[in-house]
XYZ file of C-alpha atoms in Angstrom:
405
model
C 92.375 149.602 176.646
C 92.309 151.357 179.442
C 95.501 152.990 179.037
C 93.659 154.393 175.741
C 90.804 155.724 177.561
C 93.157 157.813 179.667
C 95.166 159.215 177.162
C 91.892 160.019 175.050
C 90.262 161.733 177.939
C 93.304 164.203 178.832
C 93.831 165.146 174.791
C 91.903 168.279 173.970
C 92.758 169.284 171.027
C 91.576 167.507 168.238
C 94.875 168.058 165.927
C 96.766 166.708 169.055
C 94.489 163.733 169.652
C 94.807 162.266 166.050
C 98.917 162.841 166.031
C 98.729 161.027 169.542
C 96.118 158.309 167.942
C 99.173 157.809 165.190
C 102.226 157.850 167.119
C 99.798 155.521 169.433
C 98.771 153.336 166.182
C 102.194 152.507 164.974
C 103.903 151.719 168.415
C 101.451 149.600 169.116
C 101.930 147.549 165.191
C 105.279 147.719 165.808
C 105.451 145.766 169.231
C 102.734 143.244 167.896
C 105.091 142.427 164.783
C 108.266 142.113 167.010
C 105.921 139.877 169.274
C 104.982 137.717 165.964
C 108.875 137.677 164.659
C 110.043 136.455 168.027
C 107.274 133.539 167.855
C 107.802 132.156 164.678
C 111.364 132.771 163.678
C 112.467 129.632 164.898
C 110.655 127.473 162.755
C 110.422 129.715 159.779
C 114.085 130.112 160.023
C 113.819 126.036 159.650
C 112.188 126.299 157.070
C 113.248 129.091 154.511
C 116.520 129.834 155.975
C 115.669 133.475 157.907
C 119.205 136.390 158.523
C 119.762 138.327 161.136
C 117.548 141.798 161.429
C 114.007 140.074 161.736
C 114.192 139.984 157.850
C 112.805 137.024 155.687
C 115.350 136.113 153.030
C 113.790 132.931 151.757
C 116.453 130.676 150.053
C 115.719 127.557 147.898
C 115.811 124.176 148.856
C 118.767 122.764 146.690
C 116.906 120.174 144.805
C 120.144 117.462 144.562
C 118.887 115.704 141.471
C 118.370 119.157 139.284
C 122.413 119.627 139.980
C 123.995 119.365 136.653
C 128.254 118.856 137.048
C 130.020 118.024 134.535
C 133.280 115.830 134.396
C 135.445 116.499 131.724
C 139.315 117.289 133.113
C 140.659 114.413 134.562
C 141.502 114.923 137.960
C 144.933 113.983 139.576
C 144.671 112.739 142.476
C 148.082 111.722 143.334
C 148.859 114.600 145.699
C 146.655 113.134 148.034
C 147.290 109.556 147.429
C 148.192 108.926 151.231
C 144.767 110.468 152.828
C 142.336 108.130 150.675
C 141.099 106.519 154.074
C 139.945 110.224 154.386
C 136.553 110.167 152.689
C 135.504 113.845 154.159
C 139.534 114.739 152.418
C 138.897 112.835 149.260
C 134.604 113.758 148.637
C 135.978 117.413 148.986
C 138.817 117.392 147.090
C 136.817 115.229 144.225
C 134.600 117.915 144.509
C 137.056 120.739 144.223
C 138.485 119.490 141.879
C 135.199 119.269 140.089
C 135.147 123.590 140.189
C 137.642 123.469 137.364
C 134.665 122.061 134.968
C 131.510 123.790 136.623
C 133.023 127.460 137.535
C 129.783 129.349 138.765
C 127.917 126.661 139.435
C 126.647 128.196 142.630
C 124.590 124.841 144.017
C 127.859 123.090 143.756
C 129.083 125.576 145.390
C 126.849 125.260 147.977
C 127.349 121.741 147.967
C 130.747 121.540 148.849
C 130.938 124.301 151.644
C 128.237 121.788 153.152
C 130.524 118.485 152.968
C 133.533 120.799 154.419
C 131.758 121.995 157.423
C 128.705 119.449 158.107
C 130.142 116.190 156.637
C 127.970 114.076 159.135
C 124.605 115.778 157.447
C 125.913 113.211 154.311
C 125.951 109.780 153.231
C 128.719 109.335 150.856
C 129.628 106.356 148.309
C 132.902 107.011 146.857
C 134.358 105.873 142.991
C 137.269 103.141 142.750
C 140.300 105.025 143.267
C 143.413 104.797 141.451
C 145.216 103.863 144.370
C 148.339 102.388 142.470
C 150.944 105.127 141.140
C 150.259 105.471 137.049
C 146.715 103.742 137.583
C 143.467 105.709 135.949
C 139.787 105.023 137.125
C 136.620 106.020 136.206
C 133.786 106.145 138.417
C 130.389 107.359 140.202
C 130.159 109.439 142.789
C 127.143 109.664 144.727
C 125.882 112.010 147.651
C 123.080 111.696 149.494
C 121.581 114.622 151.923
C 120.301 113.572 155.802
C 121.013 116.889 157.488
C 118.222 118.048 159.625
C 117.407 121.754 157.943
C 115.973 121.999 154.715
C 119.302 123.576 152.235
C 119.508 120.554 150.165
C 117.039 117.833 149.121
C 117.435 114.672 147.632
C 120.602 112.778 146.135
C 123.283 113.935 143.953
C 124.606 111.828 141.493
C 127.855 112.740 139.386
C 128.676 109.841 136.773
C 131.908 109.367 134.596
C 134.445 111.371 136.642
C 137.975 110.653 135.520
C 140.748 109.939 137.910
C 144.334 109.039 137.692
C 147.775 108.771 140.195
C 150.106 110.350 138.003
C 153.700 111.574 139.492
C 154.507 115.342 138.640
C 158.160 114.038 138.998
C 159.860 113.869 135.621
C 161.242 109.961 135.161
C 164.365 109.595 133.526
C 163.737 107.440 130.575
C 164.491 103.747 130.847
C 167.099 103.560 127.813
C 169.586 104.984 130.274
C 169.510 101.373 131.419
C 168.589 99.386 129.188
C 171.237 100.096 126.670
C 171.714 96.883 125.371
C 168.841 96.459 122.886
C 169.726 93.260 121.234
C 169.037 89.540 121.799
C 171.145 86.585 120.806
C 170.366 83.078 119.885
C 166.565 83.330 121.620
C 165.017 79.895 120.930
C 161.521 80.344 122.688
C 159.968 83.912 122.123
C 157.786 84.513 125.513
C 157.718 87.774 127.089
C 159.002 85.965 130.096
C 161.774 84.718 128.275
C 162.662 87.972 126.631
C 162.723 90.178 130.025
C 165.348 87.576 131.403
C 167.168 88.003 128.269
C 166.654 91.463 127.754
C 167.794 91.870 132.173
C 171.054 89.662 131.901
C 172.363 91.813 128.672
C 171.818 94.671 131.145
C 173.582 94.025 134.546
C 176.342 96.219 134.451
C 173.612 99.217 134.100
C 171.863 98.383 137.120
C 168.555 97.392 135.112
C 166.176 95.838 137.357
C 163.947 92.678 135.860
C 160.757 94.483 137.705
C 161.516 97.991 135.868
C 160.575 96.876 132.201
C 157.250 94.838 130.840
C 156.929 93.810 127.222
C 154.028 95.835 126.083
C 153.991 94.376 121.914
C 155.550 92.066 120.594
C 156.152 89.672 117.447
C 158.181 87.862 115.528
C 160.568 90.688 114.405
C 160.648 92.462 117.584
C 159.389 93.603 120.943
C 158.551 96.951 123.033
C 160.324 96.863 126.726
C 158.071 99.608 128.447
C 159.103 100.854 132.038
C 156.474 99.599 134.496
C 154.549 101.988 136.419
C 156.429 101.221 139.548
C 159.792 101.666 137.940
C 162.116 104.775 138.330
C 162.283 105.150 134.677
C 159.296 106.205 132.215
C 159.777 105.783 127.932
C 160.388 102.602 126.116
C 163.022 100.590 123.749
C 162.493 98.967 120.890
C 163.873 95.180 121.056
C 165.330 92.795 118.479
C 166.452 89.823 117.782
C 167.805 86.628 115.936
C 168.392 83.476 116.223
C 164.743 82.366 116.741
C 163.845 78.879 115.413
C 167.440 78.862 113.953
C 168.652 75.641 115.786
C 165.228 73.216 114.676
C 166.560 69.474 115.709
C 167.284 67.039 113.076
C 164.526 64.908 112.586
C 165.212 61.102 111.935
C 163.480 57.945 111.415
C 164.654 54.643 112.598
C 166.478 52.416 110.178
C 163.739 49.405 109.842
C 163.756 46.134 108.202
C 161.998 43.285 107.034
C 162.330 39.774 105.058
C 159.429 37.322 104.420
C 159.592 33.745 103.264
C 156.191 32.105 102.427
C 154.502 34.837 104.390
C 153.785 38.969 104.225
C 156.156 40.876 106.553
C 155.688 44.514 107.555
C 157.320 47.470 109.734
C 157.907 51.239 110.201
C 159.213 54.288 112.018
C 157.956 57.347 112.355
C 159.300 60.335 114.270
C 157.921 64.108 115.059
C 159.396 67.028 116.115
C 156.667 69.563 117.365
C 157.669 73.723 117.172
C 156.766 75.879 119.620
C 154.782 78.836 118.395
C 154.292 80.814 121.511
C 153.192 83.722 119.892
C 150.332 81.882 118.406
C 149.621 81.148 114.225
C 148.531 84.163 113.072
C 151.259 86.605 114.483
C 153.222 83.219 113.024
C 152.183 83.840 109.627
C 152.652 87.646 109.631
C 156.317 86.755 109.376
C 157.187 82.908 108.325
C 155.146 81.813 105.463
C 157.498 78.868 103.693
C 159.594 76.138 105.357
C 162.829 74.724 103.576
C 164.786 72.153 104.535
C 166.847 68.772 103.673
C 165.851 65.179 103.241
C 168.504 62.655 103.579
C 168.005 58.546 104.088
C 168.751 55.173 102.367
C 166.262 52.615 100.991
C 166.800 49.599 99.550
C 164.682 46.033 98.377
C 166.429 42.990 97.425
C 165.259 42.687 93.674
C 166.192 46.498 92.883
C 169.204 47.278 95.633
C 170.209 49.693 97.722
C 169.185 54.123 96.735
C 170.601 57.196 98.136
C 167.797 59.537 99.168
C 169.019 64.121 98.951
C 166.474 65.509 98.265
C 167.330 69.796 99.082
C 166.652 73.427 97.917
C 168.628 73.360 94.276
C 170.226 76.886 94.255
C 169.238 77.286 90.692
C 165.443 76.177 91.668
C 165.813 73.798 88.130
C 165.677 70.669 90.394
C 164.963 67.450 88.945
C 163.145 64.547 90.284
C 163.876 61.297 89.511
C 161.399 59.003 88.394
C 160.850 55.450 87.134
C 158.013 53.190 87.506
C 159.687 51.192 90.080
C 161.819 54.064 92.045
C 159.757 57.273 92.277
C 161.598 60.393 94.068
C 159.844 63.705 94.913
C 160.154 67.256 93.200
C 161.379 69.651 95.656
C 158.733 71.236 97.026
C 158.814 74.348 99.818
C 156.359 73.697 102.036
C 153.739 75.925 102.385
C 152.926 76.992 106.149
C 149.470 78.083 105.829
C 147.677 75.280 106.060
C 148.843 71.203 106.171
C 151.106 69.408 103.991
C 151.615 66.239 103.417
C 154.143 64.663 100.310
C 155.264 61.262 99.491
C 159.052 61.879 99.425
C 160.138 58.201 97.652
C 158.247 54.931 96.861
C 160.609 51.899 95.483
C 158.368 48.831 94.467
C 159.381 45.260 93.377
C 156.403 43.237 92.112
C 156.437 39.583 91.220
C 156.100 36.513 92.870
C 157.524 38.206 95.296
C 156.687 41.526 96.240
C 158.843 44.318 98.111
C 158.138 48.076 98.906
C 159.769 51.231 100.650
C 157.740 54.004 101.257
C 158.727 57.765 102.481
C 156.539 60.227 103.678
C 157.011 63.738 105.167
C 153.389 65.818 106.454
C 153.615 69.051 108.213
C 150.303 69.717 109.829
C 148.821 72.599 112.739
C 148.039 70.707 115.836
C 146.292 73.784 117.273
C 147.221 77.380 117.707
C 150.665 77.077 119.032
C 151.796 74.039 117.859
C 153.354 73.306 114.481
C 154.430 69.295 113.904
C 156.474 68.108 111.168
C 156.077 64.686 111.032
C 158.475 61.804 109.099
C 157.550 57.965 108.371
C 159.291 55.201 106.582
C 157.246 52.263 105.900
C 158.517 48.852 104.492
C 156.586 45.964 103.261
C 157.347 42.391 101.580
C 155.752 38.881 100.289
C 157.251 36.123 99.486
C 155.583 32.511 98.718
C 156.675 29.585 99.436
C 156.202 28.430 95.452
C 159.657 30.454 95.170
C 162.941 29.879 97.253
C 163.862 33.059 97.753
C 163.410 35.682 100.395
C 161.733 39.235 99.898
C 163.903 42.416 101.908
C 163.018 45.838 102.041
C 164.990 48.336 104.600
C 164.122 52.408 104.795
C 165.662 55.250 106.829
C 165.182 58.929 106.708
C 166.126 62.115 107.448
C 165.165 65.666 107.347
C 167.590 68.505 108.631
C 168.561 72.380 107.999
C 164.969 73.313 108.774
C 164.658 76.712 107.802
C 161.064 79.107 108.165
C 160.805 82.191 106.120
C-alpha cells in the first residue's frame, strides 16, 4: 500500500497516472494468480490431471466398468508360451492383443499404457491358459485399479476372450508314417487295441504309438488322428476285418440218465459271452442277424438214437422235421435286436415209462457290452417198478460257424 501511495503522489499527469494505475493493476493480478497456481497445483494436479504451463487440462477419471472390449479374434498365444509366469508379459500382451478387436478404443488404450509402465497400481486375475501346445481356452480376465492418482476408477472386467497354443510351424501330415492303413484278424475292437495294431504294422516307418489317438471309431472303421504333441498333424482313415470272425464253438456236455422204479433227471448247459466293446447301439449300426450251425445227438431208449444239423439251407427252402414224438426246429436267423430264445429239438416217449430230450438255444443282452448266447440240453426219465424195464434218455449239442451280419 504504501508503495501505491508513493507512486500516486509523484504521477502528475492524470493520462499518466491511469496508464501507471493499469500497468500497476495487471502486474499485481498477475503475481497473485502465479501465487494461487503455485499453491494449489499440487493437489489439483491430483485430482484432474494438470500439464505443464500453469494450464488446467482436466482429464476424466476412466470409469473401469463403462469400458466396453470386445473379444472376438482368437488370440494366439503360443509365441509367448515360455513367459506365462510373466503376468505383467501375459496381462499386456492379452491386452494387445485385444487392439486387434477394439482399434480406437482410446480408454483401452489408456489402459494398457498403465499396466506397461505402473503394473504395481493393479491387481490382476488372469484366464486359464492354454499352456499345452494345440490346447484352446476360454476365459475372464479381470483388472482391478489401486494406483494412488485418480486416471482410472473401478474394475475392468473382459469376459469370453478366446485363447489357443497353436504352432505357426507347418506339420508334415501323419500318413507319411502311418502308411499301413489296414488291420488283420482284430478280435477285440478297443482303441487301445487298435493303436498297438495300427503301431506294429508301422515300425519300419518310424511311427511312434504316442503320435496317433483314435478320434471315431466303429464297427467298419476308425480315424488315427496325430496327437497334439506329435510331429505330424492330418489323419488316416483305418480298416479292418477279421472282427468277431473266430467266435468259439459252443458245446454242451454229453449227459445221461436211466431210472428204474424212480424219476431220474440231468443237464448241461454252456455260454459263450461276446465282447461288444463298442457298446449295443454302435453294435447294431452294423450287425443286425446272427447265423450259425447246430450240431448234437439225442437219443431215448423207446425211440433210439437222432442226428441233430440244423444250418443256413443255401436255398433258404429249409425243412423242419416234425412228428409228435421227435420235434426239430425251422431254421431261424436270429434276430440281434432284442433276446431270443428257441427250442431247437424235443424227443418224448410216454407210457408207463416216460423219457424226454430237450434242446434249447437263447441269445439274450446281458447289459450294454455284453452279448451271451447260451445252449442247454436237458434229459428226463420215469420208470415204475410195475414194468421191468429201464427208461434212458442221453442229449448233446452243439452250435458252431457263428457268423454276425
Amino acid at each position: 500500500m504504501k508503495k501505491i501511495m508513493s507512486l500516486l503522489a509523484i504521477t502528475s499527469l492524470a493520462t499518466y497516472g491511469s496508464a501507471a494505475v493499469y500497468s500497476l493493476n495487471t502486474n499485481s493480478m498477475n503475481y497473485a494468480n502465479n501465487n494461487l497456481i503455485t499453491n494449489v497445483e499440487p493437489n489439483v494436479n491430483r485430482i484432474t490431471g494438470l500439464r505443464s504451463n500453469n494450464i488446467l487440462n482436466y482429464a476424466k477419471t476412466i470409469i473401469l466398468e463403462d469400458v466396453v472390449v470386445q473379444t472376438e479374434t482368437e488370440i494366439n498365444l503360443n509365441k509367448v508360451k515360455d513367459k506365462f509366469d510373466d503376468e505383467q508379459f501375459v496381462t499386456k500382451t492379452i491386452l494387445m492383443e485385444l487392439m486387434k478387436d477394439n482399434k480406437g478404443n482410446k480408454d483401452l488404450q489408456m489402459i494398457i499404457k498403465s499396466v506397461n509402465s505402473n503394473f504395481d497400481d493393479w491387481i490382476v486375475d488372469l484366464p486359464l491358459l492354454p499352456i499345452n501346445e494345440g490346447e484352446s481356452t476360454t476365459g475372464d480376465l479381470t483388472l482391478m485399479y489401486v494406483g494412488s492418482n485418480n486416471e482410472f476408477d473401478g474394475v475392468l472386467f473382459i469376459s469370453d476372450i478366446k485363447m489357443k497354443n497353436e504352432s505357426s510351424i507347418v506339420k508334415p501330415d501323419i500318413s507319411e508314417v502311418l502308411v499301413n492303413t489296414h488291420v488283420s484278424d482284430i478280435e477285440l475292437l478297443t482303441e487301445e487295441v487298435l493303436i498297438n495294431q495300427i503301431y506294429l504294422n508301422n515300425l519300419e516307418t518310424g511311427l511312434r504309438k504316442d503320435d496317433i489317438k483314435i478320434t471315431n471309431i466303429n464297427y467298419e472303421f476308425a480315424i488315427a488322428e496325430a496327437t497334439k504333441e506329435s510331429s505330424y498333424s492330418g489323419n488316416v482313415k483305418i480298416t479292418f476285418d477279421g472282427l468277431f470272425n473266430n467266435i468259439s464253438k459252443i458245446e454242451t456236455d454229453s449227459k445221461s440218465v436211466a431210472a428204474y422204479n424212480s424219476t431220474q433227471s440231468d443237464f448241461s448247459e454252456k455260454t459263450s459271452i461276446i465282447d461288444i466293446s463298442l457298446g449295443k447301439s454302435e453294435f447294431l449300426k452294423t450287425y443286425k442277424y446272427m447265423d450259425y450251425k447246430l450240431t448234437g445227438e439225442y437219443k431215448t431208449d423207446h425211440h433210439g438214437s437222432k442226428t441233430l444239423d440244423v444250418q443256413k439251407p443255401s436255398n433258404n427252402n429249409f425243412e423242419s422235421y416234425k412228428t409228435d414224438i421227435n420235434k426239430v426246429m425251422d431254421y431261424e436267423t436270429i434276430k440281434l435286436n432284442g433276446d431270443t430264445s428257441i427250442n431247437v429239438f424235443e424227443l418224448n416217449y410216454k407210457n408207463v415209462n416216460q423219457e424226454r430230450a430237450l434242446g434249447h438255444v437263447s441269445v439274450s443282452w446281458l447289459d450294454d457290452f455284453r452279448l451271451e448266447i447260451k445252449l442247454r440240453v436237458d434229459v428226463w426219465v420215469y420208470a415204475t417198478a410195475w414194468n421191468a424195464m429201464w427208461a434212458r434218455a442221453s442229449a448233446k449239442m452243439t452250435m458252431m460257424d457263428i457268423v454276425f451280419s
